[in-house]
Each structure stands twice: as C-alpha cells, then as structure tokens.
Amino acid sequence: KIWINLTDNKGGFSQILIGFINEATTGYDKKFDGTRFLNDHNLNFYSVISHHRLGIQGLPPFQSDETIQLGLISNISERVKLQISIDHIAGTMSNSKIMLFDKLLGIRHDLNFSPYDFVSNESGPVDSRFELDFSDLEEETSKPELTKIKWNLLHNVLKVNTNKMDIISRLEIFDLNGRKLRDINTNKTIVEVN
C-alpha cells in the first residue's frame, strides 16, 4: 500500500491510497475501489481508471512495472505552489522506486528521494498531466544508468535537473557563441534561473 499526498502552500490537503490486493483487477472494482467524492475544498487528488476518479484504488498483486494515472482538481484560480509527496508505504511497496512523471513539463521525479513541487494556476480538473510509475529497486540497481541533464523553459524560468536527481553544485550557461551568460554556484537537485 502507498498513501500519496497533494498539498498547497495555502493549507490545502488531499490524499489517495493505492493498495495491491489478490482479488482486485486493473479495472474498476466496486469491492476495492473508492470513488473520490469531490468537495468544496481547494484540492481534490485522485487516481484515474476507466474515467473513474478514485480516492482509494485497489490493484492486483504488485508487479514491478505498474503505471497509474493521477488527477487533481484545484478550486484556486490564482497561481499556487503544489506538492505531491509520499505520506507512507506499507508491505512490498517499500522495496520499490516510485517515480512521478509530469507529462506537461516532461519531468520524471523520484518520490522516494523528495516531494515534487510544481506551480499551477489551472482551476478545474487536470486528469492527464501526472503518472505514477513503480519499479523494483533490485532491478534498478543491477542496470547502471547514465546521468542525463534535463532542462525546461516555462514562463521565462529555466529549470535544470538530472534524471537521477543528483545535486548540482555549479551551473554555467553559455550562448551559441560561447560567451558565458550565467555562473551559478548551488547545492540543489533542481536549479531555477529567471
């Protein structure tokens, strides 16, 4: 089982539970899946399956290659900082790498390592932006992965990180003529440049 939280910087909170149960299926099961009843709170967080918005999702016994669609509804129309984080894990999930994929920004984030922070000013449902991917840590450690630098430019803010969420100690930015534009000393996993 895994409990995942969505919070905002205004005190909003919503939580989902994903559990792995012998008799559950990957479809909608009235016996195991709990519909997220949308309320007037600022945040509603849920998993999405067959157009159902779930606060509790039951799946068959855990396989190391699960992908779960996540959605949210924010009733805040102004720009707000949101965070997706693991509340706690029970059972076989504790040996899993839990990755959040932000399809809008093209960012894969390791939730085992840290919460995922993002900014949104979308009010209403956002059902196709996030996916939760699981993989077995033992499988991951047997396959060395090269470090890749990822960057994203959105609203004149450049975001730089690596696929392994390594700590970036220094970031140098050059133009196409080789002139240094910025030299930033930092010790962060994500560097933002305005």
Coordinates of N, CA, C and O in Angstrom, one line a residue:
K1 N 0.8 -1.2 0.0 CA 0.0 0.0 0.0 C 0.9 1.2 0.0 O 2.0 1.2 0.6
I2 N 0.4 2.3 -0.6 CA 1.1 3.6 -0.6 C 0.0 4.7 -0.5 O -1.0 4.7 -1.2
W3 N 0.3 5.6 0.4 CA -0.5 6.8 0.6 C 0.3 8.0 0.0 O 1.4 8.2 0.3
I4 N -0.4 8.7 -0.9 CA 0.3 9.9 -1.6 C -0.6 11.1 -1.3 O -1.8 11.1 -1.4
N5 N 0.1 12.2 -0.9 CA -0.5 13.5 -0.6 C -0.3 14.5 -1.7 O 0.7 14.5 -2.4
L6 N -1.3 15.4 -1.8 CA -1.2 16.6 -2.6 C -1.5 17.7 -1.6 O -2.6 17.7 -1.0
T7 N -0.6 18.7 -1.5 CA -0.8 19.8 -0.6 C -0.5 21.1 -1.4 O 0.1 21.1 -2.5
D8 N -1.0 22.2 -0.9 CA -0.6 23.5 -1.5 C -0.1 24.4 -0.4 O -0.1 24.1 0.8
N9 N 0.4 25.6 -0.8 CA 1.0 26.5 0.2 C 0.0 27.3 0.9 O 0.3 28.3 1.6
K10 N -1.3 27.0 0.7 CA -2.4 27.7 1.4 C -3.1 26.8 2.4 O -4.1 27.1 2.9
G11 N -2.5 25.6 2.7 CA -3.1 24.7 3.7 C -4.0 23.6 3.1 O -4.5 22.8 3.9
G12 N -4.1 23.6 1.8 CA -5.0 22.6 1.2 C -4.3 21.2 1.3 O -3.1 21.1 1.2
F13 N -5.1 20.1 1.4 CA -4.6 18.8 1.5 C -5.6 17.8 0.9 O -6.8 17.9 1.1
S14 N -5.1 16.8 0.2 CA -5.9 15.7 -0.3 C -5.0 14.5 -0.4 O -3.8 14.6 -0.7
Q15 N -5.5 13.3 0.0 CA -4.6 12.1 0.0 C -5.3 10.9 -0.8 O -6.6 10.8 -0.8
I16 N -4.5 10.1 -1.4 CA -5.0 8.9 -2.1 C -4.3 7.7 -1.5 O -3.2 7.8 -1.0
L17 N -5.0 6.5 -1.6 CA -4.4 5.3 -1.2 C -4.4 4.3 -2.4 O -5.5 4.2 -3.1
I18 N -3.3 3.7 -2.7 CA -3.2 2.7 -3.7 C -2.8 1.4 -3.0 O -1.7 1.4 -2.4
G19 N -3.6 0.4 -3.1 CA -3.3 -0.9 -2.5 C -3.3 -2.0 -3.5 O -4.0 -2.0 -4.5
F20 N -2.6 -3.1 -3.2 CA -2.4 -4.2 -4.0 C -3.1 -5.4 -3.3 O -2.6 -5.8 -2.3
I21 N -4.1 -6.0 -3.9 CA -5.0 -7.0 -3.3 C -5.2 -8.2 -4.2 O -5.4 -8.0 -5.4
N22 N -5.2 -9.4 -3.7 CA -5.3 -10.6 -4.5 C -6.5 -10.6 -5.5 O -6.3 -10.9 -6.6
E23 N -7.7 -10.2 -5.0 CA -8.9 -10.3 -5.9 C -9.2 -9.1 -6.7 O -10.1 -9.1 -7.5
A24 N -8.4 -8.1 -6.6 CA -8.6 -6.8 -7.4 C -8.2 -7.0 -8.8 O -7.4 -7.9 -9.1
T25 N -8.7 -6.2 -9.7 CA -8.3 -6.2 -11.1 C -7.8 -4.8 -11.5 O -7.8 -3.9 -10.6
T26 N -7.3 -4.6 -12.7 CA -6.9 -3.3 -13.1 C -8.0 -2.4 -13.6 O -7.8 -1.3 -13.9
G27 N -9.2 -3.0 -13.6 CA -10.4 -2.2 -14.0 C -11.1 -1.7 -12.7 O -10.5 -1.8 -11.6
Y28 N -12.2 -1.1 -12.9 CA -13.0 -0.5 -11.7 C -13.6 -1.7 -10.9 O -14.4 -2.5 -11.5
D29 N -13.3 -1.8 -9.6 CA -13.9 -2.8 -8.8 C -14.7 -2.2 -7.6 O -14.0 -1.5 -6.8
K30 N -16.0 -2.3 -7.6 CA -16.8 -1.7 -6.5 C -16.3 -2.2 -5.1 O -16.4 -1.5 -4.2
K31 N -15.8 -3.4 -5.1 CA -15.4 -4.0 -3.8 C -14.1 -3.4 -3.3 O -13.9 -3.4 -2.1
F32 N -13.2 -2.9 -4.2 CA -11.9 -2.4 -3.7 C -11.6 -1.0 -4.0 O -10.7 -0.4 -3.4
D33 N -12.3 -0.4 -5.0 CA -12.0 1.0 -5.4 C -13.0 1.9 -4.8 O -14.2 1.7 -4.7
G34 N -12.5 3.1 -4.2 CA -13.4 4.1 -3.6 C -13.4 5.4 -4.4 O -12.3 6.0 -4.6
T35 N -14.5 5.8 -4.8 CA -14.7 7.0 -5.6 C -14.3 8.2 -4.8 O -14.6 8.3 -3.6
R36 N -13.6 9.1 -5.4 CA -13.2 10.4 -4.7 C -14.5 11.3 -4.9 O -14.8 11.7 -6.0
F37 N -15.1 11.6 -3.8 CA -16.3 12.5 -3.8 C -15.7 13.9 -3.8 O -15.0 14.3 -2.8
L38 N -16.0 14.6 -4.8 CA -15.4 16.0 -5.0 C -16.2 16.9 -4.0 O -17.4 16.7 -3.8
N39 N -15.4 17.7 -3.4 CA -16.0 18.6 -2.4 C -15.6 20.0 -2.6 O -15.0 20.3 -3.6
D40 N -16.0 20.9 -1.8 CA -15.7 22.3 -1.9 C -14.3 22.7 -1.4 O -14.0 23.9 -1.4
H41 N -13.5 21.8 -1.0 CA -12.2 22.0 -0.6 C -11.4 22.5 -1.8 O -11.7 22.3 -2.9
N42 N -10.2 23.2 -1.5 CA -9.4 23.8 -2.6 C -8.8 22.7 -3.4 O -8.5 22.9 -4.6
L43 N -8.5 21.5 -2.9 CA -7.8 20.5 -3.6 C -8.6 19.1 -3.5 O -9.1 18.8 -2.5
N44 N -8.6 18.4 -4.6 CA -9.1 17.0 -4.7 C -8.1 16.3 -5.5 O -7.8 16.6 -6.7
F45 N -7.5 15.2 -4.9 CA -6.5 14.4 -5.6 C -7.0 13.0 -5.7 O -7.7 12.5 -4.9
Y46 N -6.7 12.4 -6.9 CA -7.3 11.0 -7.1 C -6.5 10.3 -8.2 O -5.7 10.9 -8.9
S47 N -6.7 9.0 -8.3 CA -6.1 8.2 -9.4 C -7.3 8.1 -10.4 O -8.5 8.2 -10.0
V48 N -6.9 7.9 -11.7 CA -7.9 7.8 -12.7 C -7.9 6.4 -13.3 O -6.8 6.0 -13.8
I49 N -9.1 5.8 -13.4 CA -9.2 4.5 -14.1 C -10.5 4.4 -14.7 O -11.6 4.6 -14.1
S50 N -10.6 4.1 -16.0 CA -11.8 4.0 -16.8 C -12.8 5.2 -16.5 O -13.9 5.0 -16.2
H51 N -12.2 6.3 -16.5 CA -13.0 7.6 -16.3 C -13.5 7.7 -14.8 O -14.4 8.6 -14.6
H52 N -13.1 6.9 -13.9 CA -13.5 7.0 -12.5 C -12.4 7.7 -11.8 O -11.2 7.5 -12.0
R53 N -12.8 8.6 -10.9 CA -11.8 9.4 -10.1 C -11.8 8.7 -8.7 O -12.9 8.7 -8.0
L54 N -10.7 8.1 -8.3 CA -10.7 7.3 -7.1 C -9.8 7.9 -6.0 O -8.7 8.3 -6.2
G55 N -10.3 7.9 -4.8 CA -9.5 8.2 -3.6 C -8.8 7.0 -3.1 O -7.8 7.1 -2.4
I56 N -9.4 5.8 -3.3 CA -8.8 4.5 -3.0 C -8.8 3.7 -4.2 O -9.9 3.5 -4.9
Q57 N -7.6 3.2 -4.6 CA -7.6 2.3 -5.8 C -7.0 0.9 -5.4 O -5.9 0.9 -4.9
G58 N -7.7 -0.1 -5.6 CA -7.2 -1.5 -5.4 C -6.8 -2.1 -6.7 O -7.5 -2.0 -7.7
L59 N -5.6 -2.7 -6.7 CA -5.0 -3.3 -7.9 C -4.6 -4.7 -7.6 O -4.5 -5.1 -6.4
P60 N -4.4 -5.5 -8.6 CA -3.9 -6.9 -8.4 C -2.5 -6.9 -7.7 O -1.9 -5.8 -7.6
P61 N -2.1 -8.0 -7.2 CA -0.8 -8.0 -6.5 C 0.3 -7.3 -7.3 O 0.3 -7.3 -8.5
F62 N 1.2 -6.6 -6.6 CA 2.1 -5.7 -7.1 C 3.0 -6.3 -8.1 O 3.6 -7.4 -7.9
Q63 N 3.1 -5.7 -9.3 CA 4.1 -6.1 -10.4 C 5.0 -4.9 -10.4 O 4.6 -3.7 -10.3
S64 N 6.3 -5.1 -10.8 CA 7.2 -4.0 -10.7 C 7.1 -3.0 -11.9 O 7.9 -2.1 -12.0
D65 N 6.1 -3.2 -12.7 CA 6.0 -2.3 -13.9 C 4.7 -1.6 -13.9 O 4.1 -1.3 -15.0
E66 N 4.1 -1.2 -12.8 CA 2.8 -0.6 -12.7 C 2.9 0.9 -13.1 O 3.9 1.6 -12.8
T67 N 1.9 1.4 -13.8 CA 1.7 2.8 -14.1 C 0.3 3.2 -13.8 O -0.6 2.5 -14.2
I68 N 0.2 4.3 -13.0 CA -1.1 4.7 -12.5 C -1.3 6.2 -12.9 O -0.4 7.0 -12.6
Q69 N -2.4 6.5 -13.5 CA -2.8 7.8 -13.9 C -3.3 8.6 -12.7 O -4.1 8.1 -12.0
L70 N -2.8 9.8 -12.5 CA -3.2 10.6 -11.3 C -3.9 11.9 -11.8 O -3.5 12.4 -12.9
G71 N -4.8 12.4 -11.1 CA -5.5 13.6 -11.5 C -5.7 14.5 -10.2 O -5.6 14.0 -9.1
L72 N -6.1 15.7 -10.5 CA -6.4 16.7 -9.4 C -7.3 17.7 -9.9 O -7.5 18.0 -11.1
I73 N -8.0 18.3 -8.9 CA -8.9 19.4 -9.2 C -8.5 20.5 -8.2 O -8.5 20.2 -7.0
S74 N -8.2 21.6 -8.6 CA -7.9 22.8 -7.8 C -9.0 23.8 -8.0 O -9.3 24.1 -9.1
N75 N -9.5 24.3 -6.9 CA -10.5 25.4 -6.9 C -9.9 26.7 -6.8 O -10.6 27.7 -6.6
I76 N -8.6 26.8 -6.9 CA -7.8 28.0 -6.8 C -7.5 28.5 -8.2 O -6.8 27.8 -8.9
S77 N -8.0 29.7 -8.5 CA -7.7 30.2 -9.9 C -6.5 31.0 -10.0 O -6.0 31.4 -11.1
E78 N -5.8 31.3 -8.8 CA -4.6 32.1 -8.9 C -3.4 31.1 -8.9 O -3.6 29.9 -8.7
R79 N -2.2 31.6 -9.2 CA -1.0 30.8 -9.2 C -0.7 30.3 -7.8 O -0.6 31.1 -6.9
V80 N -0.6 29.0 -7.7 CA -0.4 28.4 -6.4 C 0.7 27.3 -6.5 O 0.9 26.6 -7.5
K81 N 1.5 27.2 -5.4 CA 2.6 26.1 -5.4 C 1.9 24.9 -4.8 O 1.3 24.9 -3.7
L82 N 2.1 23.8 -5.5 CA 1.5 22.5 -5.1 C 2.7 21.5 -4.9 O 3.8 21.7 -5.4
Q83 N 2.4 20.5 -4.1 CA 3.4 19.4 -3.8 C 2.8 18.1 -3.8 O 1.7 17.9 -3.1
I84 N 3.4 17.1 -4.4 CA 3.0 15.7 -4.4 C 4.1 15.0 -3.6 O 5.3 15.1 -3.9
S85 N 3.7 14.2 -2.6 CA 4.7 13.5 -1.7 C 4.1 12.2 -1.3 O 2.9 12.0 -1.3
I86 N 5.0 11.3 -0.9 CA 4.7 10.0 -0.3 C 4.4 10.3 1.2 O 5.2 10.8 1.9
D87 N 3.2 9.9 1.7 CA 2.9 10.0 3.1 C 3.6 8.8 3.8 O 4.4 9.0 4.7
H88 N 3.2 7.6 3.4 CA 3.9 6.4 3.9 C 3.6 5.2 3.0 O 2.7 5.2 2.2
I89 N 4.4 4.2 3.2 CA 4.4 3.0 2.4 C 4.3 1.8 3.3 O 4.9 1.7 4.4
A90 N 3.6 0.8 2.9 CA 3.5 -0.5 3.7 C 3.6 -1.7 2.7 O 3.3 -1.6 1.6
G91 N 4.1 -2.8 3.3 CA 4.2 -4.0 2.5 C 5.4 -4.0 1.5 O 6.4 -3.4 1.7
T92 N 5.1 -4.7 0.4 CA 6.1 -4.9 -0.6 C 6.5 -3.6 -1.4 O 7.6 -3.6 -2.0
M93 N 5.7 -2.6 -1.3 CA 6.0 -1.3 -1.9 C 7.2 -0.7 -1.4 O 7.9 0.1 -2.0
S94 N 7.7 -1.0 -0.1 CA 8.8 -0.4 0.5 C 10.1 -0.7 -0.3 O 11.1 0.0 -0.1
N95 N 10.1 -1.7 -1.2 CA 11.3 -2.0 -2.0 C 11.1 -1.5 -3.4 O 11.8 -2.0 -4.3
S96 N 10.3 -0.5 -3.6 CA 10.0 0.0 -5.0 C 10.5 1.4 -5.1 O 10.4 2.2 -4.2
K97 N 10.9 1.6 -6.4 CA 11.3 3.0 -6.8 C 10.0 3.6 -7.3 O 9.3 3.0 -8.1
I98 N 9.6 4.8 -6.7 CA 8.3 5.4 -7.1 C 8.6 6.7 -7.8 O 9.1 7.6 -7.2
M99 N 8.2 6.7 -9.1 CA 8.5 7.8 -9.9 C 7.2 8.5 -10.3 O 6.3 7.9 -10.7
L100 N 7.3 9.9 -10.3 CA 6.2 10.7 -10.7 C 6.6 11.3 -12.1 O 7.6 11.9 -12.2
F101 N 5.7 11.1 -13.1 CA 6.0 11.7 -14.4 C 5.1 12.9 -14.6 O 3.8 12.7 -14.7
D102 N 5.6 14.1 -14.8 CA 4.9 15.3 -15.1 C 4.9 15.4 -16.6 O 5.9 15.8 -17.2
K103 N 3.9 15.0 -17.3 CA 3.8 14.9 -18.7 C 3.8 16.4 -19.3 O 4.3 16.5 -20.4
L104 N 3.3 17.3 -18.6 CA 3.3 18.7 -19.1 C 4.7 19.3 -19.2 O 5.1 19.9 -20.2
L105 N 5.5 19.0 -18.2 CA 6.9 19.6 -18.2 C 7.9 18.6 -18.6 O 9.1 18.9 -18.8
G106 N 7.5 17.3 -18.8 CA 8.5 16.3 -19.3 C 9.5 15.9 -18.2 O 10.6 15.6 -18.5
I107 N 9.0 16.0 -16.9 CA 10.0 15.7 -15.8 C 9.6 14.4 -15.1 O 8.4 14.2 -14.8
R108 N 10.6 13.5 -14.9 CA 10.4 12.3 -14.1 C 11.1 12.6 -12.8 O 12.2 13.0 -12.7
H109 N 10.3 12.4 -11.7 CA 10.8 12.7 -10.4 C 10.7 11.5 -9.4 O 9.7 10.9 -9.4
D110 N 11.8 11.2 -8.7 CA 11.8 10.1 -7.8 C 11.2 10.6 -6.4 O 11.8 11.3 -5.7
L111 N 10.0 10.1 -6.2 CA 9.3 10.5 -4.9 C 9.9 9.9 -3.7 O 9.7 10.4 -2.6
N112 N 10.7 8.8 -3.9 CA 11.4 8.2 -2.7 C 12.4 9.2 -2.2 O 12.8 9.2 -1.0
F113 N 13.0 9.9 -3.1 CA 14.1 10.9 -2.8 C 13.5 12.2 -2.2 O 14.1 12.7 -1.2
S114 N 12.5 12.7 -2.8 CA 11.9 14.0 -2.3 C 10.6 14.2 -2.8 O 10.2 13.7 -3.9
P115 N 9.8 15.1 -2.2 CA 8.5 15.5 -2.8 C 8.7 16.3 -4.1 O 9.7 16.8 -4.4
Y116 N 7.6 16.3 -4.9 CA 7.7 17.0 -6.2 C 6.9 18.3 -6.0 O 5.7 18.3 -5.7
D117 N 7.6 19.4 -6.3 CA 6.9 20.7 -6.2 C 6.7 21.3 -7.6 O 7.5 21.1 -8.5
F118 N 5.5 21.9 -7.8 CA 5.2 22.5 -9.1 C 4.2 23.6 -8.8 O 3.7 23.8 -7.8
V119 N 4.1 24.4 -9.8 CA 3.2 25.6 -9.8 C 2.1 25.4 -10.7 O 2.3 25.0 -11.9
S120 N 0.9 25.8 -10.3 CA -0.3 25.7 -11.2 C -1.2 26.9 -11.0 O -1.3 27.4 -9.9
N121 N -1.8 27.3 -12.1 CA -2.9 28.3 -11.9 C -4.1 27.8 -12.7 O -5.0 28.6 -13.0
E122 N -4.2 26.5 -12.9 CA -5.3 25.9 -13.5 C -6.4 25.5 -12.5 O -6.1 24.8 -11.5
S123 N -7.6 26.0 -12.7 CA -8.7 25.6 -11.8 C -9.4 24.6 -12.6 O -9.5 24.6 -13.8
G124 N -10.1 23.7 -11.9 CA -10.8 22.6 -12.6 C -10.0 21.3 -12.7 O -8.9 21.2 -12.2
P125 N -10.5 20.3 -13.4 CA -9.8 19.0 -13.4 C -8.6 19.0 -14.3 O -8.5 19.6 -15.4
V126 N -7.6 18.3 -13.8 CA -6.3 18.0 -14.6 C -6.1 16.5 -14.5 O -5.5 16.0 -13.5
D127 N -6.6 15.8 -15.5 CA -6.6 14.4 -15.4 C -5.5 13.6 -16.2 O -5.4 12.4 -16.1
S128 N -4.8 14.4 -17.0 CA -3.8 13.7 -17.8 C -2.4 14.2 -17.7 O -1.5 13.8 -18.5
R129 N -2.1 15.0 -16.7 CA -0.7 15.5 -16.5 C 0.2 14.6 -15.8 O 1.4 14.6 -16.1
F130 N -0.3 13.8 -14.8 CA 0.6 13.0 -14.0 C 0.4 11.5 -14.1 O -0.7 11.1 -14.2
E131 N 1.6 10.8 -14.0 CA 1.5 9.3 -13.9 C 2.5 8.9 -12.8 O 3.5 9.6 -12.6
L132 N 2.1 7.9 -12.2 CA 2.9 7.3 -11.1 C 3.5 5.9 -11.7 O 2.7 5.1 -12.1
D133 N 4.8 5.8 -11.7 CA 5.4 4.6 -12.2 C 6.2 3.9 -11.0 O 6.8 4.6 -10.2
F134 N 6.1 2.6 -11.0 CA 6.8 1.8 -10.0 C 7.8 0.9 -10.7 O 7.5 0.4 -11.7
S135 N 8.9 0.7 -10.0 CA 9.9 -0.3 -10.5 C 10.6 -0.9 -9.3 O 10.6 -0.3 -8.2
D136 N 11.1 -2.1 -9.4 CA 11.7 -2.8 -8.3 C 13.1 -2.2 -8.1 O 13.9 -2.2 -9.1
L137 N 13.5 -1.8 -6.9 CA 14.8 -1.3 -6.6 C 15.9 -2.3 -6.9 O 17.0 -1.8 -7.4
E138 N 15.7 -3.5 -6.7 CA 16.7 -4.5 -7.0 C 17.0 -4.6 -8.5 O 18.1 -4.7 -9.0
E139 N 16.0 -4.5 -9.4 CA 16.2 -4.4 -10.8 C 16.9 -3.1 -11.2 O 17.7 -3.1 -12.1
E140 N 16.5 -2.0 -10.6 CA 17.2 -0.7 -10.9 C 18.6 -0.7 -10.6 O 19.4 -0.2 -11.3
T141 N 19.0 -1.3 -9.5 CA 20.4 -1.3 -9.1 C 21.3 -2.2 -10.0 O 22.5 -2.0 -10.1
S142 N 20.7 -3.2 -10.6 CA 21.5 -4.0 -11.5 C 21.8 -3.4 -12.8 O 22.6 -3.9 -13.6
K143 N 21.1 -2.4 -13.2 CA 21.2 -1.7 -14.5 C 21.8 -0.3 -14.3 O 21.0 0.6 -14.0
P144 N 23.1 -0.1 -14.5 CA 23.6 1.3 -14.3 C 23.0 2.2 -15.4 O 22.9 1.8 -16.5
E145 N 22.6 3.4 -15.0 CA 22.0 4.4 -15.9 C 22.9 5.6 -15.9 O 23.4 6.1 -14.9
L146 N 23.1 6.1 -17.2 CA 23.9 7.3 -17.3 C 23.2 8.5 -16.8 O 21.9 8.6 -16.9
T147 N 23.9 9.5 -16.3 CA 23.3 10.7 -15.8 C 23.0 11.6 -17.0 O 23.8 11.8 -17.9
K148 N 21.7 12.1 -17.1 CA 21.3 12.9 -18.2 C 20.9 14.2 -17.6 O 20.2 14.2 -16.6
I149 N 21.3 15.3 -18.2 CA 20.8 16.6 -17.8 C 19.5 16.9 -18.5 O 19.3 16.8 -19.7
K150 N 18.5 17.4 -17.7 CA 17.2 17.7 -18.2 C 17.0 19.2 -17.9 O 17.3 19.7 -16.9
W151 N 16.4 19.9 -18.9 CA 16.0 21.3 -18.7 C 14.6 21.6 -19.3 O 14.2 20.8 -20.1
N152 N 14.0 22.6 -18.7 CA 12.7 23.0 -19.2 C 12.6 24.5 -19.0 O 13.0 25.1 -18.0
L153 N 12.1 25.2 -20.1 CA 11.9 26.7 -20.0 C 10.4 26.9 -20.1 O 9.7 26.5 -21.0
L154 N 9.8 27.5 -19.0 CA 8.4 27.7 -18.9 C 8.2 29.1 -18.2 O 8.7 29.3 -17.1
H155 N 7.5 30.0 -18.9 CA 7.2 31.3 -18.3 C 8.5 32.0 -17.9 O 8.6 32.6 -16.9
N156 N 9.5 32.0 -18.8 CA 10.8 32.7 -18.6 C 11.6 32.2 -17.4 O 12.4 32.9 -16.9
V157 N 11.3 31.0 -16.9 CA 12.0 30.3 -15.9 C 12.7 29.1 -16.4 O 12.0 28.2 -16.9
L158 N 14.0 29.0 -16.3 CA 14.7 27.8 -16.8 C 14.9 26.9 -15.6 O 15.4 27.3 -14.5
K159 N 14.4 25.6 -15.7 CA 14.6 24.6 -14.7 C 15.5 23.6 -15.1 O 15.3 23.0 -16.2
V160 N 16.6 23.3 -14.3 CA 17.6 22.3 -14.7 C 17.7 21.3 -13.6 O 17.8 21.6 -12.4
N161 N 17.7 20.0 -14.0 CA 17.9 18.9 -13.1 C 18.5 17.7 -13.8 O 18.7 17.8 -15.0
T162 N 18.7 16.6 -13.2 CA 19.2 15.4 -13.8 C 18.2 14.3 -13.7 O 17.3 14.3 -12.8
N163 N 18.3 13.3 -14.5 CA 17.4 12.2 -14.5 C 17.5 11.4 -13.2 O 16.6 10.7 -12.8
K164 N 18.6 11.5 -12.5 CA 18.9 10.8 -11.2 C 18.6 11.7 -10.0 O 18.9 11.4 -8.9
M165 N 18.2 13.0 -10.3 CA 18.0 14.0 -9.2 C 19.3 14.2 -8.4 O 19.3 14.3 -7.2
D166 N 20.5 14.2 -9.1 CA 21.8 14.5 -8.5 C 21.8 15.9 -8.0 O 21.1 16.8 -8.5
I167 N 22.7 16.1 -7.0 CA 22.9 17.5 -6.5 C 23.8 18.2 -7.6 O 24.8 17.7 -7.9
I168 N 23.3 19.4 -8.0 CA 24.0 20.2 -8.9 C 24.8 21.2 -8.1 O 24.2 22.1 -7.4
S169 N 26.1 21.2 -8.2 CA 26.9 22.1 -7.4 C 27.2 23.4 -8.1 O 27.4 24.4 -7.5
R170 N 27.3 23.3 -9.5 CA 27.5 24.5 -10.3 C 26.9 24.4 -11.6 O 26.9 23.3 -12.2
L171 N 26.3 25.5 -12.1 CA 25.6 25.5 -13.4 C 26.2 26.7 -14.1 O 26.1 27.9 -13.7
E172 N 26.7 26.5 -15.3 CA 27.2 27.5 -16.2 C 26.4 27.5 -17.5 O 26.2 26.5 -18.1
I173 N 25.9 28.7 -17.9 CA 25.1 28.8 -19.1 C 25.8 29.7 -20.1 O 26.3 30.8 -19.8
F174 N 25.9 29.2 -21.3 CA 26.6 29.8 -22.4 C 25.7 30.1 -23.5 O 24.7 29.3 -23.7
D175 N 26.0 31.1 -24.3 CA 25.2 31.4 -25.6 C 25.8 30.6 -26.7 O 26.8 29.9 -26.5
L176 N 25.2 30.6 -27.9 CA 25.7 29.9 -29.0 C 27.1 30.3 -29.5 O 27.8 29.6 -30.2
N177 N 27.5 31.5 -29.1 CA 28.9 32.0 -29.4 C 29.9 31.6 -28.4 O 31.1 32.1 -28.5
G178 N 29.5 30.9 -27.4 CA 30.5 30.5 -26.3 C 30.7 31.5 -25.2 O 31.6 31.3 -24.4
R179 N 29.9 32.6 -25.2 CA 30.0 33.6 -24.1 C 29.2 33.1 -22.9 O 28.1 32.6 -23.0
K180 N 29.9 33.2 -21.7 CA 29.2 32.8 -20.5 C 28.2 33.8 -20.1 O 28.5 35.0 -19.9
L181 N 26.9 33.3 -20.0 CA 25.8 34.2 -19.6 C 25.6 34.2 -18.1 O 25.3 35.2 -17.5
R182 N 25.7 33.0 -17.5 CA 25.5 32.9 -16.0 C 26.4 31.8 -15.5 O 26.7 30.9 -16.1
D183 N 26.8 32.0 -14.2 CA 27.6 31.1 -13.5 C 27.0 31.0 -12.1 O 27.1 32.0 -11.3
I184 N 26.4 29.9 -11.8 CA 25.6 29.8 -10.6 C 26.2 28.7 -9.7 O 26.3 27.5 -10.1
N185 N 26.6 29.0 -8.5 CA 27.0 28.0 -7.5 C 25.8 27.6 -6.7 O 25.2 28.5 -6.1
T186 N 25.5 26.4 -6.6 CA 24.4 25.9 -5.9 C 24.6 24.5 -5.4 O 25.5 23.8 -5.8
N187 N 23.8 24.0 -4.5 CA 23.9 22.7 -4.0 C 22.4 22.2 -3.9 O 22.0 21.7 -2.9
K188 N 21.8 22.2 -5.0 CA 20.4 21.8 -5.1 C 20.2 20.7 -6.2 O 21.0 20.5 -7.1
T189 N 19.1 20.0 -6.1 CA 18.8 19.0 -7.1 C 18.1 19.6 -8.3 O 18.2 19.1 -9.4
I190 N 17.4 20.7 -8.1 CA 16.7 21.4 -9.2 C 17.2 22.9 -9.1 O 17.1 23.5 -8.0
V191 N 17.7 23.4 -10.2 CA 18.2 24.8 -10.2 C 17.2 25.6 -11.1 O 16.9 25.2 -12.2
E192 N 16.7 26.7 -10.6 CA 15.8 27.5 -11.3 C 16.5 28.9 -11.6 O 17.0 29.5 -10.7
V193 N 16.4 29.3 -12.9 CA 17.1 30.5 -13.3 C 16.0 31.4 -13.9 O 15.3 31.0 -14.9
N194 N 15.9 32.7 -13.4 CA 14.9 33.6 -14.0 C 15.6 34.4 -15.1 O 16.8 34.7 -15.1

